[in-house]
Short mmCIF file of C-alpha atoms in Angstrom, two decimals:
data_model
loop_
_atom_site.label_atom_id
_atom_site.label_comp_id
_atom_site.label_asym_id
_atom_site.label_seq_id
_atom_site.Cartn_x
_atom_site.Cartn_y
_atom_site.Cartn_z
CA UNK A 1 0.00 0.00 0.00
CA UNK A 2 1.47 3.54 -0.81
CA UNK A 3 1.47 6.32 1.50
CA UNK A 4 -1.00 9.10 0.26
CA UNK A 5 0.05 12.90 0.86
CA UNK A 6 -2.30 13.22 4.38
CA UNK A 7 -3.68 10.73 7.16
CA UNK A 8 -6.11 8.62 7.15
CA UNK A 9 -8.74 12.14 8.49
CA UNK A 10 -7.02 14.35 6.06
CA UNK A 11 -9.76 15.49 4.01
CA UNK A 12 -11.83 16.15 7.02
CA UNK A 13 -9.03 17.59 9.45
CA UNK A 14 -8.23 20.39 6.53
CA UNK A 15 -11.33 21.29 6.42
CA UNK A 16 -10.89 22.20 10.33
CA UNK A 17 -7.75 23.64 10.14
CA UNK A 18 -9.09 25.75 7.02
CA UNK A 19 -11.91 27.32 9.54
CA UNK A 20 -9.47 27.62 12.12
CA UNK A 21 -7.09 29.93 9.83
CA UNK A 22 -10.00 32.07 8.37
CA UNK A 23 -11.84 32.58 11.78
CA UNK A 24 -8.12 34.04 12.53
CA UNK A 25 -8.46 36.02 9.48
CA UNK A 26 -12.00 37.58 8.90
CA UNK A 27 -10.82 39.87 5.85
CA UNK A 28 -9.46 36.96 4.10
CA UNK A 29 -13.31 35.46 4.84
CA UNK A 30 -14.64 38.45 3.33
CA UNK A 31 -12.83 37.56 0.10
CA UNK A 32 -13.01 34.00 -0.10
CA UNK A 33 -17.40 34.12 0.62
CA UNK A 34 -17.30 36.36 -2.75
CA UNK A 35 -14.17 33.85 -4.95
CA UNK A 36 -16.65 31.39 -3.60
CA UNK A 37 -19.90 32.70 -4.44
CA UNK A 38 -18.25 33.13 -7.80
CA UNK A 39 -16.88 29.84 -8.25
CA UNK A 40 -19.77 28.18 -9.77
CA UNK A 41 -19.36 30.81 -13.05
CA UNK A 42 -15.36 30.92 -13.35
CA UNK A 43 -15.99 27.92 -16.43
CA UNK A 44 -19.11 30.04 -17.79
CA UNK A 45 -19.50 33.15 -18.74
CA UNK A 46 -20.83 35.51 -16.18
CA UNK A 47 -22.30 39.04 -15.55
CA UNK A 48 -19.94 40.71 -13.12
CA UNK A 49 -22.43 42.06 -11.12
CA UNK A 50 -20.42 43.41 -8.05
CA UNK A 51 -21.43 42.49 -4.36
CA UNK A 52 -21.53 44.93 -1.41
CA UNK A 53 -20.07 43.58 1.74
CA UNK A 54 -18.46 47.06 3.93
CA UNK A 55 -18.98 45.57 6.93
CA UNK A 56 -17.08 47.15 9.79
CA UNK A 57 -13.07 48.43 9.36
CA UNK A 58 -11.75 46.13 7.18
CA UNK A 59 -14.31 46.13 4.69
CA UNK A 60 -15.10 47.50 1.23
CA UNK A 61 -16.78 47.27 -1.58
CA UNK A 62 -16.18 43.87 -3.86
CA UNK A 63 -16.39 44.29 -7.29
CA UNK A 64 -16.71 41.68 -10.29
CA UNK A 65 -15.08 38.93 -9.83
CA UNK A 66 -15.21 36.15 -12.86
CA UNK A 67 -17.59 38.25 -15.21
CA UNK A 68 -17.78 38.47 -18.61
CA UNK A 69 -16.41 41.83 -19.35
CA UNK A 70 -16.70 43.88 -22.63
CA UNK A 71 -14.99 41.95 -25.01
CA UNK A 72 -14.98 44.72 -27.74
CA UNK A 73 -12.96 47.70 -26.03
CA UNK A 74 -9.38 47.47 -27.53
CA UNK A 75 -6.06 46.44 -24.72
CA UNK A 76 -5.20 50.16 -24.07
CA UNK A 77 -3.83 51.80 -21.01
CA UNK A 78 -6.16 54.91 -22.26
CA UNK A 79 -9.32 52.64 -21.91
CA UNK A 80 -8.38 51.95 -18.01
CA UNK A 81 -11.53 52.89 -15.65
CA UNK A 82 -9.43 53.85 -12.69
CA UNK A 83 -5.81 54.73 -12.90
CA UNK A 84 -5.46 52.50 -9.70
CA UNK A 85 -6.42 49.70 -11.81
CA UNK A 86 -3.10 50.61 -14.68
CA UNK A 87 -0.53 48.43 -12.91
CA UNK A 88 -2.87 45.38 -12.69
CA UNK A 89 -3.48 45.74 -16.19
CA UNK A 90 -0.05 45.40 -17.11
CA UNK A 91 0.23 43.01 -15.08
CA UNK A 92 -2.33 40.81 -16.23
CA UNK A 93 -1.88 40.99 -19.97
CA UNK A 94 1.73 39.91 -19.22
CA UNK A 95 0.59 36.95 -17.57
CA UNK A 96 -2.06 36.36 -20.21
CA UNK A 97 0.84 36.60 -22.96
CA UNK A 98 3.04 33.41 -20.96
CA UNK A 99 -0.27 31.49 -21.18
CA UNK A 100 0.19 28.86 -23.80
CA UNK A 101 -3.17 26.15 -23.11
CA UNK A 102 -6.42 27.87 -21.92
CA UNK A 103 -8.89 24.91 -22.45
CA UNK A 104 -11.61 26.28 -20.63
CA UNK A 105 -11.54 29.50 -22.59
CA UNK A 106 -11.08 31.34 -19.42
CA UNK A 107 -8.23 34.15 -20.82
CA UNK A 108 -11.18 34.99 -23.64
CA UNK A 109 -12.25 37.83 -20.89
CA UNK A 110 -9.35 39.28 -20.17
CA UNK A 111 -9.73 41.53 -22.71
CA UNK A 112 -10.51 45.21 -22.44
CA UNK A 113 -9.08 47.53 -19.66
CA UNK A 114 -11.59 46.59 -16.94
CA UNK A 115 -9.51 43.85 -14.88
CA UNK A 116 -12.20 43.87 -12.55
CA UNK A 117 -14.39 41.99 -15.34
CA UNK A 118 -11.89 39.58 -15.42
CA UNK A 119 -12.64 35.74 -15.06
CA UNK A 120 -10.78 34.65 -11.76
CA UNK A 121 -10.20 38.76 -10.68
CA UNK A 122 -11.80 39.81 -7.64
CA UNK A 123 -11.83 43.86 -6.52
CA UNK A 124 -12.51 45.33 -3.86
CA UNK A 125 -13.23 48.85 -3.74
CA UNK A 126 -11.15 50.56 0.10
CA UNK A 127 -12.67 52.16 2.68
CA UNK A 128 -11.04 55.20 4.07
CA UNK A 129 -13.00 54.62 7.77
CA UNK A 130 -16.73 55.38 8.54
CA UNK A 131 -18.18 53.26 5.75
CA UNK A 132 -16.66 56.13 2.89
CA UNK A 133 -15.11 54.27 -0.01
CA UNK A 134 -11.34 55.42 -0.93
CA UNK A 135 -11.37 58.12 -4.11
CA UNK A 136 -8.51 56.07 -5.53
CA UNK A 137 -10.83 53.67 -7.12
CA UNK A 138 -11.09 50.07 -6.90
CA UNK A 139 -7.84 47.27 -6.64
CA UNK A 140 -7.36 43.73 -7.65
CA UNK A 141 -7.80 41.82 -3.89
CA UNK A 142 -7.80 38.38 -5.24
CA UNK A 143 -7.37 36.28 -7.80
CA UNK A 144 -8.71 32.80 -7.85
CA UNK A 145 -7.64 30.07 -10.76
CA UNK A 146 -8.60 26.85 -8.90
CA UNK A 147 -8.67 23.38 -11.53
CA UNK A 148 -8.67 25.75 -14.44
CA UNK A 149 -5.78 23.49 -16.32
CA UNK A 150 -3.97 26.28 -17.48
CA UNK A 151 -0.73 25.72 -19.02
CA UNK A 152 1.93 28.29 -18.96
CA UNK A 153 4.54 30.48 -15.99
CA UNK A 154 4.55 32.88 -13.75
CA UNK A 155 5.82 36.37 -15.11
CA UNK A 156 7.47 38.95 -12.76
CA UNK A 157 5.27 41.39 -13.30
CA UNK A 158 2.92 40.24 -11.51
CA UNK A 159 4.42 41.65 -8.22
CA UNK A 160 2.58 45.17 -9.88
CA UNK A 161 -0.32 43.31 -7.73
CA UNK A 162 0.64 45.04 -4.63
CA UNK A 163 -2.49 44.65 -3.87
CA UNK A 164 -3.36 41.57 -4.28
CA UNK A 165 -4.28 39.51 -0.91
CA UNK A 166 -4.96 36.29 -2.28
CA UNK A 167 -3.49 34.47 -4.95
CA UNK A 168 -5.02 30.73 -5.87
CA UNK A 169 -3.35 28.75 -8.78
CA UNK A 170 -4.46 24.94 -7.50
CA UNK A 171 -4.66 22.40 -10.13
CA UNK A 172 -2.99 24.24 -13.54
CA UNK A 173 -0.29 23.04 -15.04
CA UNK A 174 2.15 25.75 -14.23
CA UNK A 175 5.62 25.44 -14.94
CA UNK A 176 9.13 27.07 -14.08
CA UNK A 177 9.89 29.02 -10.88
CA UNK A 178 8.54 31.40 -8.76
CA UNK A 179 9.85 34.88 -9.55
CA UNK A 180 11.71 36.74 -7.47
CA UNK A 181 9.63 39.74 -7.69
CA UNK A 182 6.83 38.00 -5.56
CA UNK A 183 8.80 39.51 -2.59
CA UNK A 184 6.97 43.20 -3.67
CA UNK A 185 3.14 41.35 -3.22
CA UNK A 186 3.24 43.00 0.30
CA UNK A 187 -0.62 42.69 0.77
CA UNK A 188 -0.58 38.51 0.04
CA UNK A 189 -1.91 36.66 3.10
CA UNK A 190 -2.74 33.42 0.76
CA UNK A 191 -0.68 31.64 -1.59
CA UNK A 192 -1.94 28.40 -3.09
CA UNK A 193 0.50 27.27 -6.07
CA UNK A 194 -0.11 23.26 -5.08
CA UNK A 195 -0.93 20.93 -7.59
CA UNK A 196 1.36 22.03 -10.59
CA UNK A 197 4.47 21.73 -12.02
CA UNK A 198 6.96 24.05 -10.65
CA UNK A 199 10.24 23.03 -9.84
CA UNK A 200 13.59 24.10 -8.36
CA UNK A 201 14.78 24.49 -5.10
CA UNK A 202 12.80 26.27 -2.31
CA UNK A 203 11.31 29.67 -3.45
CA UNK A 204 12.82 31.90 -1.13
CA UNK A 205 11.40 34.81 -2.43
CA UNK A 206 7.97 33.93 -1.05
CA UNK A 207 9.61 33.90 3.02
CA UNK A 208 10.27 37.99 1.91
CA UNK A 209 5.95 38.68 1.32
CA UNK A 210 5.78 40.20 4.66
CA UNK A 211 2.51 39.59 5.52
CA UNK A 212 2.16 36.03 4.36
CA UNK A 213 -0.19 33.43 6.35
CA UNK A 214 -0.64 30.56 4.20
CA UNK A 215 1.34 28.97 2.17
CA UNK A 216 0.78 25.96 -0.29
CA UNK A 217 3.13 24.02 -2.45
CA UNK A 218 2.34 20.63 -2.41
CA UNK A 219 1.94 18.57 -5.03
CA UNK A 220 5.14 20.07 -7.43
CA UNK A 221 8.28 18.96 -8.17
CA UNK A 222 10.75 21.24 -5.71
CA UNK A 223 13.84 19.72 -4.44
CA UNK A 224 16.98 20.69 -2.36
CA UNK A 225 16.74 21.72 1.56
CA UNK A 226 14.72 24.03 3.29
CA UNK A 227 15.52 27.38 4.43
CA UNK A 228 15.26 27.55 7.97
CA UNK A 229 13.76 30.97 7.75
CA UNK A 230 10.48 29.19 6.74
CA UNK A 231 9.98 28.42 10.54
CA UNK A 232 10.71 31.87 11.66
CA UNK A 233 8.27 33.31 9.86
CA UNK A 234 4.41 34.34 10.85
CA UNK A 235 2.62 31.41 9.02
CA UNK A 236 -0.32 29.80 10.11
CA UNK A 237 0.00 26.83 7.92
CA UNK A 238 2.49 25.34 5.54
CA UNK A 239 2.03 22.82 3.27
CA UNK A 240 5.08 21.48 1.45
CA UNK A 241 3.81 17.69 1.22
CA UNK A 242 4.31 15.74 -1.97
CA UNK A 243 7.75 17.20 -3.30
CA UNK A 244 11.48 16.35 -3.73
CA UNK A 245 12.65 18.15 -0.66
CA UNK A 246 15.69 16.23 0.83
CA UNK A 247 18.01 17.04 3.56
CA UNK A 248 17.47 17.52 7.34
CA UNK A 249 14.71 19.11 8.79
CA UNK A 250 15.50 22.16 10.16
CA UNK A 251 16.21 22.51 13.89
CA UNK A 252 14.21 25.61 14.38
CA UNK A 253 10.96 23.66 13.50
CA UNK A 254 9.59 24.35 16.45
CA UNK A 255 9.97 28.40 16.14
CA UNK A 256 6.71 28.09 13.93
CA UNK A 257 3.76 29.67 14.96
CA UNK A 258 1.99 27.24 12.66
CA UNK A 259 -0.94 25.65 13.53
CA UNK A 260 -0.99 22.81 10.25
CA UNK A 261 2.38 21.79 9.15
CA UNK A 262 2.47 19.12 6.33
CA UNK A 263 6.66 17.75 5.04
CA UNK A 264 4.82 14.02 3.88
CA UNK A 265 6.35 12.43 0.94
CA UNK A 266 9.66 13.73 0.46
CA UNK A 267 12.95 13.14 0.81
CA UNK A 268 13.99 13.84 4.25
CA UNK A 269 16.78 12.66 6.48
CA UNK A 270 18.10 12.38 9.96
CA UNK A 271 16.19 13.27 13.22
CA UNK A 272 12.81 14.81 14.06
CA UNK A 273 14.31 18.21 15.51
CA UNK A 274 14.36 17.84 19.12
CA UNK A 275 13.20 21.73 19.15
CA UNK A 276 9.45 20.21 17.90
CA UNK A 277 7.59 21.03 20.91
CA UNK A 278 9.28 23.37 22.82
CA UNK A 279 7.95 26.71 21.64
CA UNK A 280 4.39 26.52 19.41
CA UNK A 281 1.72 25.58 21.76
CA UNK A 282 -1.05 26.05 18.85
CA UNK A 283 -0.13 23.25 16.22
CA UNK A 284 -2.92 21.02 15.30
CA UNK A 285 -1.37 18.93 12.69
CA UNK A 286 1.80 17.81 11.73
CA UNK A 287 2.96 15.26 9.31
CA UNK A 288 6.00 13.80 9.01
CA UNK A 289 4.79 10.57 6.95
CA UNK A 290 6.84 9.02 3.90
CA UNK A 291 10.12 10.34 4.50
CA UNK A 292 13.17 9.13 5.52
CA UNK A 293 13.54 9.82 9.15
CA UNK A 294 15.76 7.59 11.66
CA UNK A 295 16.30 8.58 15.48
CA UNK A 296 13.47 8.60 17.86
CA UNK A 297 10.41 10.53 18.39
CA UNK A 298 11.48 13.48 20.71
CA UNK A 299 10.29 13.11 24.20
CA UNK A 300 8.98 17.02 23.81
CA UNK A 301 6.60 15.92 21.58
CA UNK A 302 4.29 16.15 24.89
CA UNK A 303 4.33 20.11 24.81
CA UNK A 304 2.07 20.21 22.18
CA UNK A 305 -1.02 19.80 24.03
CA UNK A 306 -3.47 20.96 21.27
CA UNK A 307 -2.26 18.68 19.10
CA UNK A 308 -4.96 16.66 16.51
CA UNK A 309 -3.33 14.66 14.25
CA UNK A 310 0.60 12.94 14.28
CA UNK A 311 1.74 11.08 11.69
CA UNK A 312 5.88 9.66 11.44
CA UNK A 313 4.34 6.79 9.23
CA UNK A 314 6.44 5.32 6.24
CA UNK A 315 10.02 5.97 8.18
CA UNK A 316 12.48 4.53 10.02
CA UNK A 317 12.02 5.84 13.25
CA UNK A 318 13.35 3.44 16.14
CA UNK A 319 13.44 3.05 20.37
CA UNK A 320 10.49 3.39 22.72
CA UNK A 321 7.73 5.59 22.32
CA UNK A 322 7.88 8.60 25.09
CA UNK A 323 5.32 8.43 27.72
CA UNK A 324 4.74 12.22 26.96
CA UNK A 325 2.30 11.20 24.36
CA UNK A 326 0.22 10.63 26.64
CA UNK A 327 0.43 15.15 27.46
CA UNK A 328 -1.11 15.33 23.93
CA UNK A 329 -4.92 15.37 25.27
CA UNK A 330 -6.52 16.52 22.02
CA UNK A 331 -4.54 13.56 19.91
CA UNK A 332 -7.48 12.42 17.26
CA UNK A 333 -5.27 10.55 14.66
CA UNK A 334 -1.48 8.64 15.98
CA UNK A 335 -0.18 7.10 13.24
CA UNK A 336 3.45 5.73 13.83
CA UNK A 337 3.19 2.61 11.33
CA UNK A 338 5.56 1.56 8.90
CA UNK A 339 8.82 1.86 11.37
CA UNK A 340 10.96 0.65 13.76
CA UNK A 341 9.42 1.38 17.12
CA UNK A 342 9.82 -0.94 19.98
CA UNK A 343 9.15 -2.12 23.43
CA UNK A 344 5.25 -2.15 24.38
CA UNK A 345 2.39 0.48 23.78
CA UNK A 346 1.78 2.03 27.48
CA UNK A 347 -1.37 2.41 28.65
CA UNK A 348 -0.85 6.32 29.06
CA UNK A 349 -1.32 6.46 24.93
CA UNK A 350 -4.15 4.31 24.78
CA UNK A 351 -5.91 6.05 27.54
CA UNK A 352 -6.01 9.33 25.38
CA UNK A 353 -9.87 10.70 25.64
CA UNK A 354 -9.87 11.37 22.25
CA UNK A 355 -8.26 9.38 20.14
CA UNK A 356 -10.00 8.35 17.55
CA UNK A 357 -7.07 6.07 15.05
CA UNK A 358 -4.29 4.82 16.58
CA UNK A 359 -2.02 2.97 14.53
CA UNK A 360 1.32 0.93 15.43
CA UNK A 361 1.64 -1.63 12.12
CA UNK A 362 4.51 -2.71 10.66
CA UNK A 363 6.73 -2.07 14.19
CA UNK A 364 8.62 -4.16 16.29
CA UNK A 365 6.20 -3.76 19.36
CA UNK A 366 6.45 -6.94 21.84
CA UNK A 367 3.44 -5.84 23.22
CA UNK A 368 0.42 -3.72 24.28
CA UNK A 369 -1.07 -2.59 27.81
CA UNK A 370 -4.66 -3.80 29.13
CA UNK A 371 -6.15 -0.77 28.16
CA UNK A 372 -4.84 -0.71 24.32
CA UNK A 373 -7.32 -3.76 24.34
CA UNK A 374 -10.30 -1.78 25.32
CA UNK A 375 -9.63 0.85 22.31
CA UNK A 376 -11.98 -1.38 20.58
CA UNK A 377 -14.85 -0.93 22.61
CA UNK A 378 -14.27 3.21 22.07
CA UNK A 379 -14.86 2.25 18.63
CA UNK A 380 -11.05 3.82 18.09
CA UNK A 381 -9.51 2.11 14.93
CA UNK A 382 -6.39 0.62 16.55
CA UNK A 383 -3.81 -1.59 14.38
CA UNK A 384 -0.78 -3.75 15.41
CA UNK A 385 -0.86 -6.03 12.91
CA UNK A 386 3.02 -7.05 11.91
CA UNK A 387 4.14 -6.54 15.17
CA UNK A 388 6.30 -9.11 17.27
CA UNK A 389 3.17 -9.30 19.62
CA UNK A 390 3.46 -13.36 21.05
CA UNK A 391 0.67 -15.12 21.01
CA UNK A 392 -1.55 -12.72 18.71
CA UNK A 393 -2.28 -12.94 15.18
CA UNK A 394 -1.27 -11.00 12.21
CA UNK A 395 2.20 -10.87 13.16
CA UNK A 396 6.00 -10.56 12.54
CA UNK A 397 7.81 -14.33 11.70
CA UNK A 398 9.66 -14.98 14.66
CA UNK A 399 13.17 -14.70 13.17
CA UNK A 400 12.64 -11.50 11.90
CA UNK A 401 11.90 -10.25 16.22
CA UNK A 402 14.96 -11.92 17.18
CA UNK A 403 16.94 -8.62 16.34
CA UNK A 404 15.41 -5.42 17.06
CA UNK A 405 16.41 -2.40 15.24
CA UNK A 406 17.52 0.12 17.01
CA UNK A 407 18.21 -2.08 20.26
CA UNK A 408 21.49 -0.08 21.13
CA UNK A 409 19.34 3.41 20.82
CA UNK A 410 19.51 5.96 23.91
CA UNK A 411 16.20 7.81 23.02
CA UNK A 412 17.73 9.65 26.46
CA UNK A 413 14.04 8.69 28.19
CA UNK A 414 13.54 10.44 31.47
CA UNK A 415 10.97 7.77 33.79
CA UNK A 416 7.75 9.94 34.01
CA UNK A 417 4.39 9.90 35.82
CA UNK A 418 1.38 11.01 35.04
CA UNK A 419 -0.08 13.98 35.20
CA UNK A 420 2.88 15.20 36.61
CA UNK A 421 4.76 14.93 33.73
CA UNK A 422 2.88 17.36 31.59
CA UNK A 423 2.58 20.13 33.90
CA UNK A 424 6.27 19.87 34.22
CA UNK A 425 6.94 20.07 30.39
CA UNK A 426 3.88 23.07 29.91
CA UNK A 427 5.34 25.18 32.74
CA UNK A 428 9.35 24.73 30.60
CA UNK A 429 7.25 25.66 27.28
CA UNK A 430 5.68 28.89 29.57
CA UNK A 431 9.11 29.75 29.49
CA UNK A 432 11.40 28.52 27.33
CA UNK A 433 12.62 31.42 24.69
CA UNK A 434 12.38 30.79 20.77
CA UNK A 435 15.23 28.47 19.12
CA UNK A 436 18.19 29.97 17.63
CA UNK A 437 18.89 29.93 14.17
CA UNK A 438 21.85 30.30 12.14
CA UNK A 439 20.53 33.02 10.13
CA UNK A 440 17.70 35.85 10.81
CA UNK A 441 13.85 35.96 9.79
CA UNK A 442 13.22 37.84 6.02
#
């Protein structure tokens, strides 16, 4: 069976963590309710009728967004509506021009001066305070490209888009880099380039957007190390799943303020950083799954008390499993299968309130406590198959538990009790000060 680029809840856990980052964000809301509204017509031809939202401070007036504009006013600067709007034209006729495969006929209304009648272009008209729009005129907020299979590249002008808040390219078939000009977008919050072909080593020019929240490259074909800048900077989630990133994992992971952090299916090597818990106490998610990891699981993986879903699956992580596990209270999904683990599963994991998958397959586990065997009757999904478990089914042949991996390991395990143990490591995370890196934060 191949590892997929999630766990087994991932569909259903995104969909938490994505209303966890937007009720952090209610502008970004604001903009996604209208790209969604939208959505339906960004294949069909639409009307561009504009939709009022100035609600409150951070509001405005959204305009267009996916209609069909006037296809028979000519591509001239001179024909512009708003002279506000004259950079995002240039812009976007650039782009259009390194657009070779439209097959959804999408680029056929980008044509005219009126960007905001633009398939995929959302506007938003500012507010200068007390409900009174800005006399500058309206500016490209958003633009949203989701699955429309177009073919082409990025062009550097697009960082005219100063602008621009959100930028959504999922499913095309983009090629090439990311231009170094992206650093000017200096009003991006969301960037979603997963799910196309892009390539090279880390774009480091996105870690210089300065206020950047989300970023998305999964799915593409980067490779190389990452920066460790990427954990020093103010993201709330950070998908990099399903590349060619190799090398070690940074040791300033845990400087992150991240709450959803997905490295699955790359290329990685060496140990989990040891640094994992010690500072973000808001991470929901992290996956580790398909890489090539070796060591043992960090006994300050307990600090993370808010933690949902942990998955090391697909490695070679060896030792004992820490008994801080059992600090993680809001654990829903524990997948560690597909390693080198040993020794038994402790009843402090398996007593976790709610758990709701726990998986230890394809270990080297000699055995699990009394209440591991009640996980059944919490309807929890719990699997030690291919284990060296005497005496129960579905397990290792017996030459094959005569060596264990890892048997020399010192995971350095400190004896702990509970609950004692995790008021201990929460009152070190109260005041432990950010890891040191060997370079500054863009």
């Amino acid at each position: 069976m191949q590892p997929f680029g999630g766990s087994l809840f991932c569909n259903k856990k995104m969909m938490i963590i994505k209303t966890h980052f937007l009720s952090l964000h209610f502008p970004i809301l604001l903009l996604l309710q209208i790209i969604i509204a939208t959505k339906a017509d960004l294949l069909t031809v639409g009307s561009g009728v504009g939709v009022e939202i100035g609600i409150g401070g951070g509001g405005g007036i959204w305009i267009g967004g996916g209609g069909g504009g006037s296809n028979n006013v000519p591509d001239s600067p001179a024909n512009i509506p708003s002279a506000s709007l004259a950079p995002a034209y240039t812009a976007l006729q650039a782009w259009k021009s390194a657009i070779k495969e439209d097959p959804f006929k999408i680029l056929a209304s980008w044509v005219g001066s009126n960007v905001c009648n633009y398939k995929g272009v959302f506007c938003a008209q500012p507010e200068q305070g007390y409900g009174l729009t800005g006399p500058d005129g309206p500016i490209v907020a958003g633009i949203d490209l989701n699955r429309a299979n177009l073919q082409g590249t990025l062009v550097k002008e697009l960082s005219l888009l100063t602008d621009l808040s959100i930028f959504h390219l999922n499913s095309n078939r983009f090629t090439g880099t990311i231009p170094q000009s992206f650093s000017y977008l200096s009003s991006l919050t969301e960037l979603d380039l997963s799910n196309n072909h892009f390539s090279g080593q880390f774009p480091i020019s996105v870690l210089y957007i300065p206020n950047l929240l989300y970023l998305d490259l999964r799915f593409n074909f980067f490779y190389g190390s990452i920066p460790e800048d990427l954990f020093n900077k103010n993201l709330d989630a950070i998908f990099l799943n399903n590349n060619q990133f190799s090398g070690e994992i940074p040791s300033n992971l845990g400087n992150s303020p991240a709450s959803v952090i997905n490295l699955a299916n790359n290329k990685f090597i060496g140990n989990i950083p040891f640094s994992l818990g010690y500072i973000n106490p808001k991470l929901r998610e992290i996956l580790f799954l398909n890489n090539q990891l070796t060591g043992c699981i960090p006994q300050s993986i307990g600090l993370w008390q808010y933690l949902q879903v942990f998955d090391v699956s697909f490695n070679s992580l060896m030792g004992h499993l820490p008994d801080t596990i059992s600090c993680l209270s809001d654990i829903e999904v524990l997948n560690l299968g597909h390693n080198k683990l040993s020794g038994e599963v402790p009843d402090l994991i398996c007593d976790l309130n709610r758990l709701m998958y726990l998986t230890v397959a394809y270990n080297f586990f000699s055995g699990f406590s009394q209440e591991c065997s009640k996980l059944s009757f919490r309807n929890v999904g719990f699997d030690v198959s291919l284990n060296c478990i005497h005496g129960r089914g579905m397990q290792r042949p017996e030459p094959e538990c005569s060596i264990i991996p890892g048997g020399g390991l010192n995971c350095l395990r400190i004896p702990v009790v509970q609950p004692l143990v995790c008021a201990i490591l929460f009152d070190i995370q109260k005041n432990s000060n950010r890891i040191p890196s060997s370079s500054s934060s863009p």
